[in-house]
Short mmCIF file of N, CA and C in Angstrom, two decimals:
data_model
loop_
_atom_site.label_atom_id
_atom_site.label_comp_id
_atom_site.label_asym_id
_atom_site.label_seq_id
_atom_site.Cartn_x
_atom_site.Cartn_y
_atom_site.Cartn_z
N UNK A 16 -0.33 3.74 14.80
CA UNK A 16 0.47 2.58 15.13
C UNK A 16 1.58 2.99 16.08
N UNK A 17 2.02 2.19 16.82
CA UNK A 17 3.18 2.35 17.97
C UNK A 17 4.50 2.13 17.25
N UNK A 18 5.70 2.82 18.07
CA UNK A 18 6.53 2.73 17.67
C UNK A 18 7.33 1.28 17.30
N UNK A 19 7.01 0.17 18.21
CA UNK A 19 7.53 -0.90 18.08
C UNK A 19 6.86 -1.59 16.50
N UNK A 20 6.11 -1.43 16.08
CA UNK A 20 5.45 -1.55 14.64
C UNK A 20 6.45 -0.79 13.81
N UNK A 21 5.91 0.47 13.90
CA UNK A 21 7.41 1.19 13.12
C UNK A 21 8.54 0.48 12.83
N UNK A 22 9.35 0.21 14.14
CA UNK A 22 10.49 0.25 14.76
C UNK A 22 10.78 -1.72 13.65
N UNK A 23 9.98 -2.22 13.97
CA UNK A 23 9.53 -3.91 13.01
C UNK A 23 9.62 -3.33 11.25
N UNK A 24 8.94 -2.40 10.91
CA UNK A 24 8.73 -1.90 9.56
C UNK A 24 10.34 -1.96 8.94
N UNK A 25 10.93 -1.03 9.90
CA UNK A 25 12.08 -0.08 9.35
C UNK A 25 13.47 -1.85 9.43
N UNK A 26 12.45 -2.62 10.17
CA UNK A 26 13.67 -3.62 10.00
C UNK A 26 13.13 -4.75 9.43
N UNK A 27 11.77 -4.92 8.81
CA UNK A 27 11.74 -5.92 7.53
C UNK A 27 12.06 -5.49 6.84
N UNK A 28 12.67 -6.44 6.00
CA UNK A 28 12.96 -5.79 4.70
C UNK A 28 11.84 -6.18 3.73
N UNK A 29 11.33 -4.68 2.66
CA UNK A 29 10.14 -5.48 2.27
C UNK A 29 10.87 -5.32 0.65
N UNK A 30 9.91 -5.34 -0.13
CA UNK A 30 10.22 -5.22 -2.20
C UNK A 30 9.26 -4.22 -1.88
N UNK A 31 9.29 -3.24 -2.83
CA UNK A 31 8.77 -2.20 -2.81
C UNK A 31 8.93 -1.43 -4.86
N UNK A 32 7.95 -1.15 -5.71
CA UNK A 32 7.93 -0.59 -6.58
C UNK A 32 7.78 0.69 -6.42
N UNK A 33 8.40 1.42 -7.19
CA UNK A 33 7.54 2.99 -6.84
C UNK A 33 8.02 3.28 -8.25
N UNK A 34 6.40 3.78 -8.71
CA UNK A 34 6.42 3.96 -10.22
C UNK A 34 6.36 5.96 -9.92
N UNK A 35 7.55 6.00 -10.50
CA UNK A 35 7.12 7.63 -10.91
C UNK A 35 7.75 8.42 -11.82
N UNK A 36 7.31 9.33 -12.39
CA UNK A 36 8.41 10.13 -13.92
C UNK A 36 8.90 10.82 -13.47
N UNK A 37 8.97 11.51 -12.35
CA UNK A 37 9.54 12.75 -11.95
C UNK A 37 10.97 12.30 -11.41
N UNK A 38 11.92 12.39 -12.12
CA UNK A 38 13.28 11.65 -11.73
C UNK A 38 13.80 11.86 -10.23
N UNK A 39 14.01 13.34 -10.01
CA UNK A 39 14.12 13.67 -8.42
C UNK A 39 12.96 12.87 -7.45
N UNK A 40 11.75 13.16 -7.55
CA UNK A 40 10.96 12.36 -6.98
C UNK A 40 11.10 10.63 -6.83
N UNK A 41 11.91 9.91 -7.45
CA UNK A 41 11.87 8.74 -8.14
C UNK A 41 12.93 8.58 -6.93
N UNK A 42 14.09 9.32 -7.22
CA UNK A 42 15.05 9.43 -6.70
C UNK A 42 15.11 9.26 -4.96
N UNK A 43 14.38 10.79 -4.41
CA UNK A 43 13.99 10.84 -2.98
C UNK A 43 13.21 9.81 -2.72
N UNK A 44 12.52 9.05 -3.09
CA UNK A 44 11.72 8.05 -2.33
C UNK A 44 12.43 6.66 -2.40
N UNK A 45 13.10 6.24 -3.29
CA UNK A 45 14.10 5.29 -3.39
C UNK A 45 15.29 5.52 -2.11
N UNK A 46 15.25 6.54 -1.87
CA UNK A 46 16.76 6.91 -1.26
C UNK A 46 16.03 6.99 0.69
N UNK A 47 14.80 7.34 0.72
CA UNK A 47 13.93 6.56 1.77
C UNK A 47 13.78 6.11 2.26
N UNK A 48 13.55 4.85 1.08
CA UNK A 48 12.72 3.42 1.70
C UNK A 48 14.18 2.67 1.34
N UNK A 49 15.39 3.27 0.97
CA UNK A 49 16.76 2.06 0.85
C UNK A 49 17.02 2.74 2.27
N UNK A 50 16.60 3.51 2.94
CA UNK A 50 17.58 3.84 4.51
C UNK A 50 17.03 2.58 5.35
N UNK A 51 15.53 2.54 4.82
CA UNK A 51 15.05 2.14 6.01
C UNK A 51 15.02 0.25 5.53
N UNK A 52 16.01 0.16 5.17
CA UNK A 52 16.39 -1.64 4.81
C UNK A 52 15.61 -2.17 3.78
N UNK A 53 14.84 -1.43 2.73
CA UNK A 53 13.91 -2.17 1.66
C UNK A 53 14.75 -2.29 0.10
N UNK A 54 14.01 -3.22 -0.25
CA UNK A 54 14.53 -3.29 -1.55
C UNK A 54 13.46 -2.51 -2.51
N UNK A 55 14.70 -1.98 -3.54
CA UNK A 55 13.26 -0.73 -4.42
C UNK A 55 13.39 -1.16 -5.68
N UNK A 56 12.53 -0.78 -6.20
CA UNK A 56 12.63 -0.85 -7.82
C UNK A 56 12.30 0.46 -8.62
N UNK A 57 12.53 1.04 -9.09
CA UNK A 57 11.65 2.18 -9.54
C UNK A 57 11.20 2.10 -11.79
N UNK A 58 10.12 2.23 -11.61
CA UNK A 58 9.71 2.47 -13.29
C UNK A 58 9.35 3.85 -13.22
N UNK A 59 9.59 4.41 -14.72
CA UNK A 59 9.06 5.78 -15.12
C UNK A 59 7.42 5.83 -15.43
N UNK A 60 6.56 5.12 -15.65
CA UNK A 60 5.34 5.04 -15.77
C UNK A 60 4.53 3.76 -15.64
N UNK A 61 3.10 4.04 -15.63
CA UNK A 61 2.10 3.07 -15.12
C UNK A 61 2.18 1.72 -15.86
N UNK A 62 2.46 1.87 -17.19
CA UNK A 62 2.64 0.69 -17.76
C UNK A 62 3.88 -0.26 -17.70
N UNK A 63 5.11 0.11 -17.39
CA UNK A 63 6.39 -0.44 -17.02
C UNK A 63 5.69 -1.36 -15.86
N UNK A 64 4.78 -0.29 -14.79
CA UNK A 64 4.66 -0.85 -13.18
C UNK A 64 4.01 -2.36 -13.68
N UNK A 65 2.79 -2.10 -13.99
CA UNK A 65 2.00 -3.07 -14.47
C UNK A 65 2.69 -4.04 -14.56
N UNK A 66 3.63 -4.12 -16.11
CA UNK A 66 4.41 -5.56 -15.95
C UNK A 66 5.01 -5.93 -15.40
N UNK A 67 5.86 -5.26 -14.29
CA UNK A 67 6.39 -5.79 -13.48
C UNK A 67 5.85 -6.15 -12.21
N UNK A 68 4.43 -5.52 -12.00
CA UNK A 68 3.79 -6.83 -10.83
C UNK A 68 3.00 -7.30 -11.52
N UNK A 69 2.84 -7.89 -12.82
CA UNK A 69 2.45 -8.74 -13.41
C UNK A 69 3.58 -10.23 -13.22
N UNK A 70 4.68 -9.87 -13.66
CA UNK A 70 5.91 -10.64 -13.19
C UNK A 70 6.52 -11.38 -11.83
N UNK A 71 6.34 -9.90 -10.79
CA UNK A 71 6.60 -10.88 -9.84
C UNK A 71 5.95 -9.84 -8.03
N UNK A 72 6.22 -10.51 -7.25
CA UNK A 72 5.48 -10.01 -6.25
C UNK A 72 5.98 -8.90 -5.49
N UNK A 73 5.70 -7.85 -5.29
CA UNK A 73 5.95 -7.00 -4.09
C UNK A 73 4.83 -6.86 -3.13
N UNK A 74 5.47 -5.78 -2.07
CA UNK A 74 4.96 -6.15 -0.65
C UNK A 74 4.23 -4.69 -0.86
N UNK A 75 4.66 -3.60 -1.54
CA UNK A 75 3.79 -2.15 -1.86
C UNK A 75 4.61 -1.72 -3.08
N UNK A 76 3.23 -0.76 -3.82
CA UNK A 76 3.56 0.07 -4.82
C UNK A 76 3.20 1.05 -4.31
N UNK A 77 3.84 2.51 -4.98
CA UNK A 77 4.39 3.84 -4.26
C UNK A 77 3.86 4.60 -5.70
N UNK A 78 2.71 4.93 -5.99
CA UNK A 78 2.84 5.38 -7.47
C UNK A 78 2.49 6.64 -7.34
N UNK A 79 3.01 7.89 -8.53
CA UNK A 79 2.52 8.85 -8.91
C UNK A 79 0.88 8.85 -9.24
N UNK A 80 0.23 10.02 -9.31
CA UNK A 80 -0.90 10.24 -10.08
C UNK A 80 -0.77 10.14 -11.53
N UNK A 81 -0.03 11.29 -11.69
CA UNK A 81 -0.02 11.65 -13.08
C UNK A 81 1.29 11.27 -13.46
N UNK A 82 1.28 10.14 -14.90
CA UNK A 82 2.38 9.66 -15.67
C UNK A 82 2.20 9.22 -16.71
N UNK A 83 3.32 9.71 -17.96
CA UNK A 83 2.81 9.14 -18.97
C UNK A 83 2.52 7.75 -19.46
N UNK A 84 2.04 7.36 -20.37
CA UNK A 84 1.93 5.78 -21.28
C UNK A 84 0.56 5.74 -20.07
N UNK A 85 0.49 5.28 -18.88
CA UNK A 85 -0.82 5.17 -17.76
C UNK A 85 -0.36 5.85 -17.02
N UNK A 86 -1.38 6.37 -15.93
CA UNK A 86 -1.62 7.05 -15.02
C UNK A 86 -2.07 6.30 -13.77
N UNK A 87 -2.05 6.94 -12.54
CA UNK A 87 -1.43 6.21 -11.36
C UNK A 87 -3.18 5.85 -11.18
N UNK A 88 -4.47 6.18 -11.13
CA UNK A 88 -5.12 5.88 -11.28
C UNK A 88 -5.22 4.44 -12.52
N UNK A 89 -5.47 4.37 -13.31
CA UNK A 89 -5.53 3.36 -14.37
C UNK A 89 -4.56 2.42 -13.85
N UNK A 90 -3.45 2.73 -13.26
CA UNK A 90 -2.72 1.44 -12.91
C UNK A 90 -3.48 0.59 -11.47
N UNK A 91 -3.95 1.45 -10.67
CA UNK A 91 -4.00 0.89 -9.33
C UNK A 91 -5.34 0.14 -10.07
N UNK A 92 -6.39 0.60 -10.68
CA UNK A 92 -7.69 0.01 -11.48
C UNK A 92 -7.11 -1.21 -12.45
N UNK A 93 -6.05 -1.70 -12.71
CA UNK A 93 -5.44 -2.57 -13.69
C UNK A 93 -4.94 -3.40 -12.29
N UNK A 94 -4.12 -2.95 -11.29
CA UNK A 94 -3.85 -3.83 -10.42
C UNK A 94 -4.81 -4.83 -9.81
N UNK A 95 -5.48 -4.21 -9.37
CA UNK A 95 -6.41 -4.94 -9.09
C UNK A 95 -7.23 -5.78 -9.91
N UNK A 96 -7.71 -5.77 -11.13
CA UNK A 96 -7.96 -6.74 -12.24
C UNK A 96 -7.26 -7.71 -12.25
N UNK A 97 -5.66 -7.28 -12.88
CA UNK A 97 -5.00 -8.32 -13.53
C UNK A 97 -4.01 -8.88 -12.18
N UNK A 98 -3.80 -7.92 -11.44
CA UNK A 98 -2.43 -9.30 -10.69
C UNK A 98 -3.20 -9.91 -9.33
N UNK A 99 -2.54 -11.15 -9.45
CA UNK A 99 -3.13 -12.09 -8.51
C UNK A 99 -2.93 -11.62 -7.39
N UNK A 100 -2.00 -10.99 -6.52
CA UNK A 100 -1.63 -10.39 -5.41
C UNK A 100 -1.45 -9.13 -5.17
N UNK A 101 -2.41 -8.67 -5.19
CA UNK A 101 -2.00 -7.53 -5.21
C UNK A 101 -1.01 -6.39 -3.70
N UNK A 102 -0.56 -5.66 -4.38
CA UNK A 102 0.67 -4.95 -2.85
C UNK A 102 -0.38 -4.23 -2.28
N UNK A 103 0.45 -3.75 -1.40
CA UNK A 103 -0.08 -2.55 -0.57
C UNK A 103 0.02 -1.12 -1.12
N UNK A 104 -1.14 -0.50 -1.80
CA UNK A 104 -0.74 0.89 -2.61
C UNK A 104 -0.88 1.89 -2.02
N UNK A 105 0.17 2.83 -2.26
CA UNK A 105 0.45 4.07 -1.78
C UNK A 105 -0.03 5.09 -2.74
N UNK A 106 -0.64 5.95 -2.96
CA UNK A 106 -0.67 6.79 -3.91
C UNK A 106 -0.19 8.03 -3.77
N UNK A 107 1.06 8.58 -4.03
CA UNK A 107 1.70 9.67 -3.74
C UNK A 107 1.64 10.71 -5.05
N UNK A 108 1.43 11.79 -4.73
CA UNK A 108 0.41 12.96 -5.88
C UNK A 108 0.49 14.48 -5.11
N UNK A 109 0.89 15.46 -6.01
CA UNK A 109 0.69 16.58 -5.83
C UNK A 109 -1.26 17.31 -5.84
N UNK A 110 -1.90 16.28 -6.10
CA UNK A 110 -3.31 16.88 -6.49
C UNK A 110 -3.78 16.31 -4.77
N UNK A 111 -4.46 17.49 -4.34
CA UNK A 111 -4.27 17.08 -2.54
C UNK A 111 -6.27 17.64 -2.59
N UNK A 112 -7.20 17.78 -3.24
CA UNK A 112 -8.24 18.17 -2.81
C UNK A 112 -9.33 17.20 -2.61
N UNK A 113 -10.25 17.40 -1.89
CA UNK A 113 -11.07 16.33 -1.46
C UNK A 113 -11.47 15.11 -2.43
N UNK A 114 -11.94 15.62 -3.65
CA UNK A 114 -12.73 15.17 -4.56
C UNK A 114 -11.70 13.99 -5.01
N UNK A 115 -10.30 14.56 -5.10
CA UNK A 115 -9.05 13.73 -5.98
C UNK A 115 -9.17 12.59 -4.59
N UNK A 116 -8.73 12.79 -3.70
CA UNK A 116 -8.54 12.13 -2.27
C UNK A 116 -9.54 11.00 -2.12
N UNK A 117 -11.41 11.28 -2.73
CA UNK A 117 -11.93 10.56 -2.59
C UNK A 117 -11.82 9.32 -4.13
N UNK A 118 -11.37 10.12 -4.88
CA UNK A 118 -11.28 9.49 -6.53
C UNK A 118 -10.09 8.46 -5.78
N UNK A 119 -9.23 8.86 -4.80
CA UNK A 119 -8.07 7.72 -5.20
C UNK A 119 -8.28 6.97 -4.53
N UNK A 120 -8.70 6.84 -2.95
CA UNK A 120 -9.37 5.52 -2.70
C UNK A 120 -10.81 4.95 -2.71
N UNK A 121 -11.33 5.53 -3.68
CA UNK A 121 -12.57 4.60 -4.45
C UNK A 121 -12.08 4.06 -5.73
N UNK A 122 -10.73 4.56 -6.07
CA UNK A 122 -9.83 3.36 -7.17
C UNK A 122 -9.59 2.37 -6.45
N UNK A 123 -8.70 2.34 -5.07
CA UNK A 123 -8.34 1.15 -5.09
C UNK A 123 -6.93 1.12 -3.89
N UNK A 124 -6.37 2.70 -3.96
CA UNK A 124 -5.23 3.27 -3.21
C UNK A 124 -5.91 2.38 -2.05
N UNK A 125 -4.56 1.98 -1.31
CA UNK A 125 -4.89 1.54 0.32
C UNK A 125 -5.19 3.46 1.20
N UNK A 126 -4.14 3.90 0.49
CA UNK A 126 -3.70 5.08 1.46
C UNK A 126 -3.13 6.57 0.25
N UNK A 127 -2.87 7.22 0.58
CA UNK A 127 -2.13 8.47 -0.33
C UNK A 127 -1.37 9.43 0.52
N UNK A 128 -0.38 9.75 -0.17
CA UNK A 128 0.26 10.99 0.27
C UNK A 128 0.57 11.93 -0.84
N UNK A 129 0.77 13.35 -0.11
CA UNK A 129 0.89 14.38 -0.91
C UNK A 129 2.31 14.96 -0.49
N UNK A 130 2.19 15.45 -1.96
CA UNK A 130 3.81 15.92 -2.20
C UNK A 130 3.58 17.90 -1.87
N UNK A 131 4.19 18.15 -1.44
CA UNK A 131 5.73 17.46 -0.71
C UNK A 131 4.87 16.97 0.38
N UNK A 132 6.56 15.92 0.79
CA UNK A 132 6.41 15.26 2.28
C UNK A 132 7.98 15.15 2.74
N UNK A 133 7.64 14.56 3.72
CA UNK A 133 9.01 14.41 4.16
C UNK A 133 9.42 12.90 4.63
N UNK A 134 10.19 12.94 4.72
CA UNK A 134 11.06 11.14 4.67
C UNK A 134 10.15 10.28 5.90
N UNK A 135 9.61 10.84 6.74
CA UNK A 135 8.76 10.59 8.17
C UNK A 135 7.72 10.27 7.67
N UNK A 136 6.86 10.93 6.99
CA UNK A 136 5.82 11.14 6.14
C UNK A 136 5.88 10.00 5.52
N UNK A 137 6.66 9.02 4.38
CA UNK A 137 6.63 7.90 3.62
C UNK A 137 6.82 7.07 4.64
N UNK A 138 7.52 6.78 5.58
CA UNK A 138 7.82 5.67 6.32
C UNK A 138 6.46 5.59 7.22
N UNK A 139 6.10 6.78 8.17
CA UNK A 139 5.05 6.26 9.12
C UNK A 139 3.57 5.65 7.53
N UNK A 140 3.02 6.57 6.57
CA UNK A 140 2.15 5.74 5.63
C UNK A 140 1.99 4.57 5.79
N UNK A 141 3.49 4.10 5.59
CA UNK A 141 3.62 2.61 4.62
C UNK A 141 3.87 2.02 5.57
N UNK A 142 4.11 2.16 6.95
CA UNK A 142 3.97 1.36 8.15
C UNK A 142 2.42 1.17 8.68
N UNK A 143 2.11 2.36 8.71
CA UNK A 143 0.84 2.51 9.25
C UNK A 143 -0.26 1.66 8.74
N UNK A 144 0.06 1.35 7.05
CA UNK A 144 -1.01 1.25 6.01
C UNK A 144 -0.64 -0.02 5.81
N UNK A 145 0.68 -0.74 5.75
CA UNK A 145 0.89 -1.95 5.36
C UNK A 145 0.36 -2.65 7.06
N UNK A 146 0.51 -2.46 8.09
CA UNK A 146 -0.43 -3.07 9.25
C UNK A 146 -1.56 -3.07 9.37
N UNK A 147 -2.50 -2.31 8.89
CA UNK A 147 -3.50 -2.37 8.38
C UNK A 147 -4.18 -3.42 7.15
N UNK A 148 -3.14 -3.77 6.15
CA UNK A 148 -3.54 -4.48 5.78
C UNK A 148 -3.07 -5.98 5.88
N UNK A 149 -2.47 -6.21 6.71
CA UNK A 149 -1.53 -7.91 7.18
C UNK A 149 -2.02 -7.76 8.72
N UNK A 150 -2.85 -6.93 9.25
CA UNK A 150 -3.78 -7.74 10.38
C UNK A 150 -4.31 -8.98 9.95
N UNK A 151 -3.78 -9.66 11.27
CA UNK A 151 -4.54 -10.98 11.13
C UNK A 151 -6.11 -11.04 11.60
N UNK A 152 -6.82 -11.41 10.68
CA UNK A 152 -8.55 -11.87 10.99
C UNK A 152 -8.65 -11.92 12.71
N UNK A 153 -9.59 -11.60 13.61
CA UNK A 153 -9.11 -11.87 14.76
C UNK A 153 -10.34 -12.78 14.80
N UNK A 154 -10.00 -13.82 15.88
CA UNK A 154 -10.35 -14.79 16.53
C UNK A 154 -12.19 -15.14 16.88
N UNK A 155 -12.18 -15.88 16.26
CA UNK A 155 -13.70 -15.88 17.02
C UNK A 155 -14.22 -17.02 17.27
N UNK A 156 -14.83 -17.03 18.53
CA UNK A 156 -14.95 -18.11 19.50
C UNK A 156 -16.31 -18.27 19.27
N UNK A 157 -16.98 -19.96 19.02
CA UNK A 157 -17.96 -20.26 18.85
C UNK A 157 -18.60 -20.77 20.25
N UNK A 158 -19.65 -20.31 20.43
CA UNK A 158 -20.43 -20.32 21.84
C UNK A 158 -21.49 -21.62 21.18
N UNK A 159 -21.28 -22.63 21.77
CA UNK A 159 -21.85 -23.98 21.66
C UNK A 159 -23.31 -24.09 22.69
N UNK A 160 -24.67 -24.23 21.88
CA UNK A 160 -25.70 -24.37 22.94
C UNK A 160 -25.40 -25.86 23.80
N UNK A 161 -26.06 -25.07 25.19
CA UNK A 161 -26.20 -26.37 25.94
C UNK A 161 -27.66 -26.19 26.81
N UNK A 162 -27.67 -27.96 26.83
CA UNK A 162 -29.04 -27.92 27.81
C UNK A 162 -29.01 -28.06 29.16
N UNK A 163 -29.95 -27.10 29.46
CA UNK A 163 -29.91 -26.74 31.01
C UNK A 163 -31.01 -27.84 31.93
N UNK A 164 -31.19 -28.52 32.64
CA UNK A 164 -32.06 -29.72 33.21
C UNK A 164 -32.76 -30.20 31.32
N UNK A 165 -32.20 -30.67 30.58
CA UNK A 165 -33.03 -31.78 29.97
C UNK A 165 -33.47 -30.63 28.48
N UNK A 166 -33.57 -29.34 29.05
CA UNK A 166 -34.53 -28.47 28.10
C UNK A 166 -33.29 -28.49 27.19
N UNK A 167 -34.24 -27.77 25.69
CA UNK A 167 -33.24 -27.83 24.66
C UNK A 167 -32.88 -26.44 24.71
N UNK A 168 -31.43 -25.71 24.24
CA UNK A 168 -31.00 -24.52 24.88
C UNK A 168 -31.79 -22.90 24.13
N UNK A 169 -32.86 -22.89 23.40
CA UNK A 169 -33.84 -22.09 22.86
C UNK A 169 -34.75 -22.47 22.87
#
């Protein structure tokens, strides 16, 4: 994505959950996505997240893998079941090998990142990944038969 996308990201303001137990972690990504004009919420685990986009709408969830009560898997597999809208999911996780990578978006992840990262790292994702998914359908033009001297157009 181009910078002027970015540059649009960092100045909507979106709602944003980010479920994670790791308090510092919880912490740095809140402290992030509040530079870049969003509103955050943060829960300590998968089941807190749950009810609260059961409750009400955000624009992305930011979740750990691994957390207690659910796990960032089981939640993104519950998101998609139970809430009517679902966000734009991030799956952010220290487990970085192919197999995990393919496990998390055949759950359901839009996208993932691995820890560590850096503050560049969360913002281009969730720019990159939330345009990806709020493309608009593009356009398609219906080609109308016509008859040429009298004949029918097939």
């Amino acid at each position: 994505m181009g910078s002027a996308f970015r540059n649009f990201f960092r100045e909507k303001e979106m709602k944003i959950l980010v479920a994670e137990d790791d308090l510092d972690n919880a912490r740095l990504l809140e402290s992030i996505l509040k530079k870049n004009a969003h509103t955050v919420e943060v829960v300590g685990d998968g089941k807190e997240a749950l009810k609260r986009l059961r409750g009400e709408r955000f624009d992305a969830l930011l979740t750990d893998w691994m957390m207690p009560e659910m796990d960032g898997v089981t939640l993104i597999q519950r998101v998609w079941a139970e809430v009517e809208t679902a966000p734009f999911i991030l799956m952010v996780t220290a487990v970085g090998d192919d197999d995990s990578r393919q496990k998390m978006l055949q759950t359901g992840a839009d996208d993932f990142l691995i820890k560590p990262y850096q503050s560049e790292d969360v913002v281009r994702d969730l720019s990159d990944g939330f345009a990806r998914i709020t493309q608009p359908e593009p356009e398609v033009s219906v080609i109308k038969p016509v008859r040429v001297n009298g004949l029918p157009p097939f």
